[in-house]
Amino acid sequence: LLGNPEATRRFKTAWERLPQSARPLLGYASGRLVQDVIDLLATRVLPWPDYIIGGVGTQIYDGQRKRPLNEFNQQFRDGWNLAKIELVVGNFPGVTRQPPRFLHPYKSSWYLHQATPETIAALEKQLAEAGLKVCVVYPSGRDLDVLPADTTKGGALEWLCRHAGLQLENVLVAGDTGNDASMFLLPGVQGIVVENAQPELIEAVVKVPTFNATRVMAEGVLEGLQHFGVIPVAPQPAVQ
Ligand code: GLC
């Protein structure tokens, strides 16, 4: 949704134009922490959402009640040892730590540039040998996230739907990187892949039916929303 401010504004307009009674619930699923997303939303670039999935699926925030769903985090307590993870990943060649604003007790995030799948597999092996049950996500050839086992944006979305009594068949997701793939792979969920998606997302979702937008970023999302009939027509950019 971000990256092209003009298109982001158009998304906001199109969304807010939907009559309240016909407007679906809106959620943002981000690699950023919930607080970071809230800070961004304070600038009013995007509509206020019903839910925020933050930290690559390690946090869920209820936008209607304005409170984190801490029940979600209880499942992470077993088998998670942040100090040990930091020791293993911190000693891995080429890895540097992400700044503190990207980290929280259930998200250990690092930078590792252009690592091969073999390198990531080697790191996963070291973590497993240290007795850690974690999930390694490596989108964009740069970001390396170590998360509690089985944690993904998709896992968080599934938990949220169960919690809120929503059917996966009624969920539409949109994304651009590999950390979005898990949401597209949930059974019943429909998806919009924007044109500027990373090859890793396209590869990961190749076997599931998705709508591949011809436009980038928020424009691609708008195109997909029109395709799925959520909005009547995607608003066009104002002629300069
Ligand atoms: C976002 C987060 C970063 C994370 C990345 C990939 O950029 O800020 O911490 O590593 O997404 O999930």
PDB file of C-alpha atoms and ligand atoms in Angstrom:
ATOM      1  CA  LEU A   1       0.000   0.000   0.000  1.00  0.00           C
ATOM      2  CA  LEU A   2       2.948   2.313   0.527  1.00  0.00           C
ATOM      3  CA  GLY A   3       5.640   3.529  -1.848  1.00  0.00           C
ATOM      4  CA  ASN A   4       3.580   5.731  -4.147  1.00  0.00           C
ATOM      5  CA  PRO A   5       1.940   8.410  -1.948  1.00  0.00           C
ATOM      6  CA  GLU A   6      -0.507   9.448  -4.649  1.00  0.00           C
ATOM      7  CA  ALA A   7      -1.759   5.870  -5.094  1.00  0.00           C
ATOM      8  CA  THR A   8      -1.872   5.382  -1.305  1.00  0.00           C
ATOM      9  CA  ARG A   9      -4.174   8.410  -1.127  1.00  0.00           C
ATOM     10  CA  ARG A  10      -6.328   6.927  -3.862  1.00  0.00           C
ATOM     11  CA  PHE A  11      -6.616   3.675  -1.907  1.00  0.00           C
ATOM     12  CA  LYS A  12      -7.721   5.644   1.153  1.00  0.00           C
ATOM     13  CA  THR A  13     -10.308   7.563  -0.858  1.00  0.00           C
ATOM     14  CA  ALA A  14     -11.664   4.430  -2.537  1.00  0.00           C
ATOM     15  CA  TRP A  15     -11.906   2.617   0.793  1.00  0.00           C
ATOM     16  CA  GLU A  16     -13.604   5.440   2.627  1.00  0.00           C
ATOM     17  CA  ARG A  17     -16.027   5.907  -0.233  1.00  0.00           C
ATOM     18  CA  LEU A  18     -17.426   2.414   0.367  1.00  0.00           C
ATOM     19  CA  PRO A  19     -20.680   2.678   2.300  1.00  0.00           C
ATOM     20  CA  GLN A  20     -20.030   1.670   5.917  1.00  0.00           C
ATOM     21  CA  SER A  21     -22.536  -1.184   5.666  1.00  0.00           C
ATOM     22  CA  ALA A  22     -20.746  -2.713   2.642  1.00  0.00           C
ATOM     23  CA  ARG A  23     -17.199  -2.093   3.823  1.00  0.00           C
ATOM     24  CA  PRO A  24     -15.229  -5.241   4.645  1.00  0.00           C
ATOM     25  CA  LEU A  25     -13.063  -5.387   7.739  1.00  0.00           C
ATOM     26  CA  LEU A  26      -9.637  -3.920   7.003  1.00  0.00           C
ATOM     27  CA  GLY A  27      -6.387  -5.297   8.346  1.00  0.00           C
ATOM     28  CA  TYR A  28      -2.750  -4.473   7.715  1.00  0.00           C
ATOM     29  CA  ALA A  29      -0.213  -7.291   7.970  1.00  0.00           C
ATOM     30  CA  SER A  30       3.254  -5.858   8.218  1.00  0.00           C
ATOM     31  CA  GLY A  31       6.824  -6.748   9.000  1.00  0.00           C
ATOM     32  CA  ARG A  32       6.885  -3.551  11.038  1.00  0.00           C
ATOM     33  CA  LEU A  33       5.950  -3.609  14.685  1.00  0.00           C
ATOM     34  CA  VAL A  34       2.377  -2.672  15.576  1.00  0.00           C
ATOM     35  CA  GLN A  35       3.536   0.562  17.238  1.00  0.00           C
ATOM     36  CA  ASP A  36       5.426   1.548  14.109  1.00  0.00           C
ATOM     37  CA  VAL A  37       2.275   0.975  12.028  1.00  0.00           C
ATOM     38  CA  ILE A  38       0.204   2.998  14.510  1.00  0.00           C
ATOM     39  CA  ASP A  39       2.736   5.861  14.301  1.00  0.00           C
ATOM     40  CA  LEU A  40       2.413   5.764  10.530  1.00  0.00           C
ATOM     41  CA  LEU A  41      -1.395   5.722  10.722  1.00  0.00           C
ATOM     42  CA  ALA A  42      -1.282   8.819  12.937  1.00  0.00           C
ATOM     43  CA  THR A  43      -0.196  10.712   9.804  1.00  0.00           C
ATOM     44  CA  ARG A  44      -3.555   9.661   8.289  1.00  0.00           C
ATOM     45  CA  VAL A  45      -2.055   8.337   5.078  1.00  0.00           C
ATOM     46  CA  LEU A  46      -4.165   5.185   5.325  1.00  0.00           C
ATOM     47  CA  PRO A  47      -7.603   4.395   6.736  1.00  0.00           C
ATOM     48  CA  TRP A  48      -7.686   3.265  10.369  1.00  0.00           C
ATOM     49  CA  PRO A  49      -7.903  -0.550  10.295  1.00  0.00           C
ATOM     50  CA  ASP A  50      -9.970  -3.064  12.244  1.00  0.00           C
ATOM     51  CA  TYR A  51      -6.838  -5.135  12.863  1.00  0.00           C
ATOM     52  CA  ILE A  52      -3.065  -4.875  12.570  1.00  0.00           C
ATOM     53  CA  ILE A  53      -0.846  -7.923  12.303  1.00  0.00           C
ATOM     54  CA  GLY A  54       2.636  -6.666  13.149  1.00  0.00           C
ATOM     55  CA  GLY A  55       6.176  -7.947  13.463  1.00  0.00           C
ATOM     56  CA  VAL A  56       5.743 -10.513  10.645  1.00  0.00           C
ATOM     57  CA  GLY A  57       2.890 -12.259  12.452  1.00  0.00           C
ATOM     58  CA  THR A  58       4.191 -12.007  16.022  1.00  0.00           C
ATOM     59  CA  GLN A  59       1.714  -9.341  17.163  1.00  0.00           C
ATOM     60  CA  ILE A  60      -1.998  -8.722  16.638  1.00  0.00           C
ATOM     61  CA  TYR A  61      -3.703  -5.435  17.482  1.00  0.00           C
ATOM     62  CA  ASP A  62      -7.441  -4.854  17.650  1.00  0.00           C
ATOM     63  CA  GLY A  63      -8.019  -1.514  15.957  1.00  0.00           C
ATOM     64  CA  GLN A  64     -11.662  -1.267  16.984  1.00  0.00           C
ATOM     65  CA  ARG A  65     -10.960  -1.699  20.691  1.00  0.00           C
ATOM     66  CA  LYS A  66      -7.517  -0.096  20.416  1.00  0.00           C
ATOM     67  CA  ARG A  67      -5.706  -2.835  22.308  1.00  0.00           C
ATOM     68  CA  PRO A  68      -3.192  -5.567  21.538  1.00  0.00           C
ATOM     69  CA  LEU A  69      -4.568  -9.109  21.495  1.00  0.00           C
ATOM     70  CA  ASN A  70      -2.126 -10.398  24.090  1.00  0.00           C
ATOM     71  CA  GLU A  71      -3.895 -13.779  24.163  1.00  0.00           C
ATOM     72  CA  PHE A  72      -2.252 -14.392  20.820  1.00  0.00           C
ATOM     73  CA  ASN A  73       1.263 -14.178  22.275  1.00  0.00           C
ATOM     74  CA  GLN A  74       0.732 -16.738  25.004  1.00  0.00           C
ATOM     75  CA  GLN A  75       1.254 -19.579  22.553  1.00  0.00           C
ATOM     76  CA  PHE A  76       4.849 -18.398  21.937  1.00  0.00           C
ATOM     77  CA  ARG A  77       6.201 -18.876  25.442  1.00  0.00           C
ATOM     78  CA  ASP A  78       7.302 -22.508  25.034  1.00  0.00           C
ATOM     79  CA  GLY A  79      10.528 -23.222  23.202  1.00  0.00           C
ATOM     80  CA  TRP A  80      11.452 -19.584  22.649  1.00  0.00           C
ATOM     81  CA  ASN A  81      14.807 -18.461  24.007  1.00  0.00           C
ATOM     82  CA  LEU A  82      15.788 -15.031  22.722  1.00  0.00           C
ATOM     83  CA  ALA A  83      19.236 -14.958  24.355  1.00  0.00           C
ATOM     84  CA  LYS A  84      20.189 -18.260  22.749  1.00  0.00           C
ATOM     85  CA  ILE A  85      18.858 -17.181  19.339  1.00  0.00           C
ATOM     86  CA  GLU A  86      20.897 -13.985  19.500  1.00  0.00           C
ATOM     87  CA  LEU A  87      24.001 -15.989  20.306  1.00  0.00           C
ATOM     88  CA  VAL A  88      23.581 -18.353  17.336  1.00  0.00           C
ATOM     89  CA  VAL A  89      22.480 -15.770  14.757  1.00  0.00           C
ATOM     90  CA  GLY A  90      24.880 -13.099  16.038  1.00  0.00           C
ATOM     91  CA  ASN A  91      27.834 -15.412  15.377  1.00  0.00           C
ATOM     92  CA  PHE A  92      26.676 -16.347  11.891  1.00  0.00           C
ATOM     93  CA  PRO A  93      28.924 -14.852   9.163  1.00  0.00           C
ATOM     94  CA  GLY A  94      27.635 -11.729   7.417  1.00  0.00           C
ATOM     95  CA  VAL A  95      24.763 -11.074   9.795  1.00  0.00           C
ATOM     96  CA  THR A  96      24.146  -7.662  11.411  1.00  0.00           C
ATOM     97  CA  ARG A  97      21.415  -6.719  13.839  1.00  0.00           C
ATOM     98  CA  GLN A  98      18.423  -4.571  12.835  1.00  0.00           C
ATOM     99  CA  PRO A  99      17.918  -1.382  14.899  1.00  0.00           C
ATOM    100  CA  PRO A 100      16.000  -1.745  18.203  1.00  0.00           C
ATOM    101  CA  ARG A 101      12.813  -0.181  16.813  1.00  0.00           C
ATOM    102  CA  PHE A 102      12.375  -3.295  14.638  1.00  0.00           C
ATOM    103  CA  LEU A 103      12.815  -5.758  17.484  1.00  0.00           C
ATOM    104  CA  HIS A 104      10.573  -7.094  20.225  1.00  0.00           C
ATOM    105  CA  PRO A 105      10.742 -10.038  22.601  1.00  0.00           C
ATOM    106  CA  TYR A 106       9.259 -12.432  19.994  1.00  0.00           C
ATOM    107  CA  LYS A 107      10.977 -11.054  16.890  1.00  0.00           C
ATOM    108  CA  SER A 108      14.715 -11.301  16.381  1.00  0.00           C
ATOM    109  CA  SER A 109      15.510  -9.439  13.159  1.00  0.00           C
ATOM    110  CA  TRP A 110      18.784  -9.079  11.309  1.00  0.00           C
ATOM    111  CA  TYR A 111      20.256  -8.073   7.961  1.00  0.00           C
ATOM    112  CA  LEU A 112      21.994 -10.575   5.713  1.00  0.00           C
ATOM    113  CA  HIS A 113      22.636  -9.543   2.146  1.00  0.00           C
ATOM    114  CA  GLN A 114      21.917 -11.845  -0.812  1.00  0.00           C
ATOM    115  CA  ALA A 115      22.218 -15.130   1.072  1.00  0.00           C
ATOM    116  CA  THR A 116      21.587 -18.344  -0.882  1.00  0.00           C
ATOM    117  CA  PRO A 117      18.940 -20.878   0.190  1.00  0.00           C
ATOM    118  CA  GLU A 118      21.863 -23.112   1.295  1.00  0.00           C
ATOM    119  CA  THR A 119      23.134 -20.404   3.643  1.00  0.00           C
ATOM    120  CA  ILE A 120      19.683 -19.985   5.181  1.00  0.00           C
ATOM    121  CA  ALA A 121      19.403 -23.774   5.526  1.00  0.00           C
ATOM    122  CA  ALA A 122      22.796 -23.816   7.294  1.00  0.00           C
ATOM    123  CA  LEU A 123      21.575 -21.188   9.754  1.00  0.00           C
ATOM    124  CA  GLU A 124      18.341 -23.106  10.345  1.00  0.00           C
ATOM    125  CA  LYS A 125      20.408 -26.201  11.053  1.00  0.00           C
ATOM    126  CA  GLN A 126      22.545 -24.367  13.618  1.00  0.00           C
ATOM    127  CA  LEU A 127      19.426 -23.059  15.352  1.00  0.00           C
ATOM    128  CA  ALA A 128      17.876 -26.533  15.421  1.00  0.00           C
ATOM    129  CA  GLU A 129      21.114 -28.048  16.739  1.00  0.00           C
ATOM    130  CA  ALA A 130      21.044 -25.502  19.548  1.00  0.00           C
ATOM    131  CA  GLY A 131      17.661 -26.983  20.505  1.00  0.00           C
ATOM    132  CA  LEU A 132      15.688 -23.960  19.295  1.00  0.00           C
ATOM    133  CA  LYS A 133      12.297 -24.364  17.665  1.00  0.00           C
ATOM    134  CA  VAL A 134      12.068 -21.289  15.518  1.00  0.00           C
ATOM    135  CA  CYS A 135      10.937 -20.136  12.124  1.00  0.00           C
ATOM    136  CA  VAL A 136      13.362 -18.304   9.837  1.00  0.00           C
ATOM    137  CA  VAL A 137      11.933 -15.891   7.274  1.00  0.00           C
ATOM    138  CA  TYR A 138      14.232 -14.347   4.682  1.00  0.00           C
ATOM    139  CA  PRO A 139      12.386 -11.971   2.355  1.00  0.00           C
ATOM    140  CA  SER A 140      13.895  -9.444  -0.075  1.00  0.00           C
ATOM    141  CA  GLY A 141      17.426 -10.841  -0.023  1.00  0.00           C
ATOM    142  CA  ARG A 142      18.177  -8.625   2.954  1.00  0.00           C
ATOM    143  CA  ASP A 143      15.932  -9.077   6.000  1.00  0.00           C
ATOM    144  CA  LEU A 144      16.345 -12.083   8.206  1.00  0.00           C
ATOM    145  CA  ASP A 145      13.663 -12.680  10.810  1.00  0.00           C
ATOM    146  CA  VAL A 146      13.848 -15.361  13.457  1.00  0.00           C
ATOM    147  CA  LEU A 147      10.393 -15.878  14.925  1.00  0.00           C
ATOM    148  CA  PRO A 148       8.704 -18.365  17.251  1.00  0.00           C
ATOM    149  CA  ALA A 149       8.121 -21.732  15.506  1.00  0.00           C
ATOM    150  CA  ASP A 150       5.212 -21.769  13.080  1.00  0.00           C
ATOM    151  CA  THR A 151       4.870 -17.998  13.215  1.00  0.00           C
ATOM    152  CA  THR A 152       4.018 -16.331   9.957  1.00  0.00           C
ATOM    153  CA  LYS A 153       1.701 -13.578   8.853  1.00  0.00           C
ATOM    154  CA  GLY A 154      -0.546 -16.392   7.627  1.00  0.00           C
ATOM    155  CA  GLY A 155      -0.516 -18.117  11.018  1.00  0.00           C
ATOM    156  CA  ALA A 156      -1.478 -14.851  12.697  1.00  0.00           C
ATOM    157  CA  LEU A 157      -4.232 -14.252  10.153  1.00  0.00           C
ATOM    158  CA  GLU A 158      -5.616 -17.733  10.714  1.00  0.00           C
ATOM    159  CA  TRP A 159      -5.583 -17.242  14.508  1.00  0.00           C
ATOM    160  CA  LEU A 160      -7.266 -13.867  14.091  1.00  0.00           C
ATOM    161  CA  CYS A 161     -10.011 -15.261  11.868  1.00  0.00           C
ATOM    162  CA  ARG A 162     -10.719 -18.007  14.390  1.00  0.00           C
ATOM    163  CA  HIS A 163     -10.715 -15.478  17.230  1.00  0.00           C
ATOM    164  CA  ALA A 164     -13.010 -13.058  15.391  1.00  0.00           C
ATOM    165  CA  GLY A 165     -15.273 -15.753  13.903  1.00  0.00           C
ATOM    166  CA  LEU A 166     -14.376 -14.967  10.286  1.00  0.00           C
ATOM    167  CA  GLN A 167     -14.299 -17.517   7.472  1.00  0.00           C
ATOM    168  CA  LEU A 168     -11.056 -17.822   5.498  1.00  0.00           C
ATOM    169  CA  GLU A 169     -13.198 -18.033   2.337  1.00  0.00           C
ATOM    170  CA  ASN A 170     -14.188 -14.435   2.966  1.00  0.00           C
ATOM    171  CA  VAL A 171     -10.632 -13.157   3.281  1.00  0.00           C
ATOM    172  CA  LEU A 172      -8.775 -11.320   0.537  1.00  0.00           C
ATOM    173  CA  VAL A 173      -5.074 -10.573   1.010  1.00  0.00           C
ATOM    174  CA  ALA A 174      -2.592  -8.515  -0.970  1.00  0.00           C
ATOM    175  CA  GLY A 175       1.165  -8.631  -0.830  1.00  0.00           C
ATOM    176  CA  ASP A 176       4.540  -8.128  -2.412  1.00  0.00           C
ATOM    177  CA  THR A 177       7.203 -10.146  -0.572  1.00  0.00           C
ATOM    178  CA  GLY A 178       7.931 -13.666   0.632  1.00  0.00           C
ATOM    179  CA  ASN A 179       6.748 -12.955   4.152  1.00  0.00           C
ATOM    180  CA  ASP A 180       3.255 -12.470   2.672  1.00  0.00           C
ATOM    181  CA  ALA A 181       3.192 -15.924   1.045  1.00  0.00           C
ATOM    182  CA  SER A 182       1.852 -17.724   4.126  1.00  0.00           C
ATOM    183  CA  MET A 183      -1.341 -15.638   3.956  1.00  0.00           C
ATOM    184  CA  PHE A 184      -1.932 -16.542   0.310  1.00  0.00           C
ATOM    185  CA  LEU A 185      -1.459 -20.227   1.130  1.00  0.00           C
ATOM    186  CA  LEU A 186      -4.235 -20.401   3.743  1.00  0.00           C
ATOM    187  CA  PRO A 187      -6.998 -22.597   2.328  1.00  0.00           C
ATOM    188  CA  GLY A 188      -9.870 -20.540   0.961  1.00  0.00           C
ATOM    189  CA  VAL A 189      -8.090 -17.190   1.098  1.00  0.00           C
ATOM    190  CA  GLN A 190      -7.941 -15.203  -2.135  1.00  0.00           C
ATOM    191  CA  GLY A 191      -4.988 -13.045  -3.017  1.00  0.00           C
ATOM    192  CA  ILE A 192      -3.717 -10.078  -4.985  1.00  0.00           C
ATOM    193  CA  VAL A 193      -0.054 -10.150  -6.031  1.00  0.00           C
ATOM    194  CA  VAL A 194       1.022  -6.632  -6.990  1.00  0.00           C
ATOM    195  CA  GLU A 195       3.170  -6.142 -10.083  1.00  0.00           C
ATOM    196  CA  ASN A 196       6.268  -5.139  -8.119  1.00  0.00           C
ATOM    197  CA  ALA A 197       6.186  -8.353  -6.053  1.00  0.00           C
ATOM    198  CA  GLN A 198       9.478 -10.066  -5.271  1.00  0.00           C
ATOM    199  CA  PRO A 199      10.065 -13.253  -7.297  1.00  0.00           C
ATOM    200  CA  GLU A 200      10.047 -15.226  -4.006  1.00  0.00           C
ATOM    201  CA  LEU A 201       6.324 -14.419  -3.515  1.00  0.00           C
ATOM    202  CA  ILE A 202       5.441 -15.282  -7.090  1.00  0.00           C
ATOM    203  CA  GLU A 203       7.277 -18.610  -6.762  1.00  0.00           C
ATOM    204  CA  ALA A 204       5.697 -19.422  -3.399  1.00  0.00           C
ATOM    205  CA  VAL A 205       2.133 -18.867  -4.600  1.00  0.00           C
ATOM    206  CA  VAL A 206       2.501 -20.323  -8.085  1.00  0.00           C
ATOM    207  CA  LYS A 207       0.192 -23.245  -7.241  1.00  0.00           C
ATOM    208  CA  VAL A 208      -2.634 -21.223  -5.725  1.00  0.00           C
ATOM    209  CA  PRO A 209      -5.035 -19.107  -7.753  1.00  0.00           C
ATOM    210  CA  THR A 210      -4.146 -15.472  -7.278  1.00  0.00           C
ATOM    211  CA  PHE A 211      -4.905 -12.266  -9.089  1.00  0.00           C
ATOM    212  CA  ASN A 212      -1.697 -10.903 -10.587  1.00  0.00           C
ATOM    213  CA  ALA A 213      -2.058  -7.151 -10.856  1.00  0.00           C
ATOM    214  CA  THR A 214      -0.482  -5.306 -13.767  1.00  0.00           C
ATOM    215  CA  ARG A 215       0.125  -2.229 -11.616  1.00  0.00           C
ATOM    216  CA  VAL A 216       2.551  -1.614  -8.775  1.00  0.00           C
ATOM    217  CA  MET A 217       2.016  -1.010  -5.039  1.00  0.00           C
ATOM    218  CA  ALA A 218      -1.313   0.588  -3.978  1.00  0.00           C
ATOM    219  CA  GLU A 219      -2.427   0.831  -7.612  1.00  0.00           C
ATOM    220  CA  GLY A 220      -2.028  -2.943  -7.891  1.00  0.00           C
ATOM    221  CA  VAL A 221      -4.086  -3.388  -4.725  1.00  0.00           C
ATOM    222  CA  LEU A 222      -6.809  -1.130  -6.153  1.00  0.00           C
ATOM    223  CA  GLU A 223      -6.776  -3.105  -9.392  1.00  0.00           C
ATOM    224  CA  GLY A 224      -7.205  -6.318  -7.388  1.00  0.00           C
ATOM    225  CA  LEU A 225      -9.990  -4.867  -5.236  1.00  0.00           C
ATOM    226  CA  GLN A 226     -11.842  -3.956  -8.401  1.00  0.00           C
ATOM    227  CA  HIS A 227     -11.210  -7.426  -9.852  1.00  0.00           C
ATOM    228  CA  PHE A 228     -12.717  -9.081  -6.770  1.00  0.00           C
ATOM    229  CA  GLY A 229     -15.644  -6.655  -6.729  1.00  0.00           C
ATOM    230  CA  VAL A 230     -14.735  -5.037  -3.419  1.00  0.00           C
ATOM    231  CA  ILE A 231     -14.694  -1.580  -5.007  1.00  0.00           C
ATOM    232  CA  PRO A 232     -16.772  -0.723  -8.074  1.00  0.00           C
ATOM    233  CA  VAL A 233     -13.983   0.968 -10.067  1.00  0.00           C
ATOM    234  CA  ALA A 234     -10.412   1.793  -9.161  1.00  0.00           C
ATOM    235  CA  PRO A 235     -10.077   5.569  -9.067  1.00  0.00           C
ATOM    236  CA  GLN A 236      -7.659   6.889 -11.686  1.00  0.00           C
ATOM    237  CA  PRO A 237      -4.847   9.321 -10.889  1.00  0.00           C
ATOM    238  CA  ALA A 238      -5.768  12.980 -11.326  1.00  0.00           C
ATOM    239  CA  VAL A 239      -4.480  14.341 -14.654  1.00  0.00           C
ATOM    240  CA  GLN A 240      -1.638  16.792 -13.961  1.00  0.00           C
TER     241      GLN A 240
HETATM  242  C1  GLC B   1       9.977  -5.086   7.828  1.00  0.00           C
HETATM  243  C2  GLC B   1      10.499  -5.026   9.265  1.00  0.00           C
HETATM  244  C3  GLC B   1      11.794  -5.782   9.402  1.00  0.00           C
HETATM  245  C4  GLC B   1      11.618  -7.195   8.877  1.00  0.00           C
HETATM  246  C5  GLC B   1      11.119  -7.152   7.442  1.00  0.00           C
HETATM  247  C6  GLC B   1      10.897  -8.509   6.846  1.00  0.00           C
HETATM  248  O1  GLC B   1      10.804  -4.377   6.975  1.00  0.00           O
HETATM  249  O2  GLC B   1      10.670  -3.684   9.659  1.00  0.00           O
HETATM  250  O3  GLC B   1      12.172  -5.833  10.763  1.00  0.00           O
HETATM  251  O4  GLC B   1      12.855  -7.877   8.938  1.00  0.00           O
HETATM  252  O5  GLC B   1       9.900  -6.444   7.385  1.00  0.00           O
HETATM  253  O6  GLC B   1       9.959  -9.270   7.509  1.00  0.00           O
END
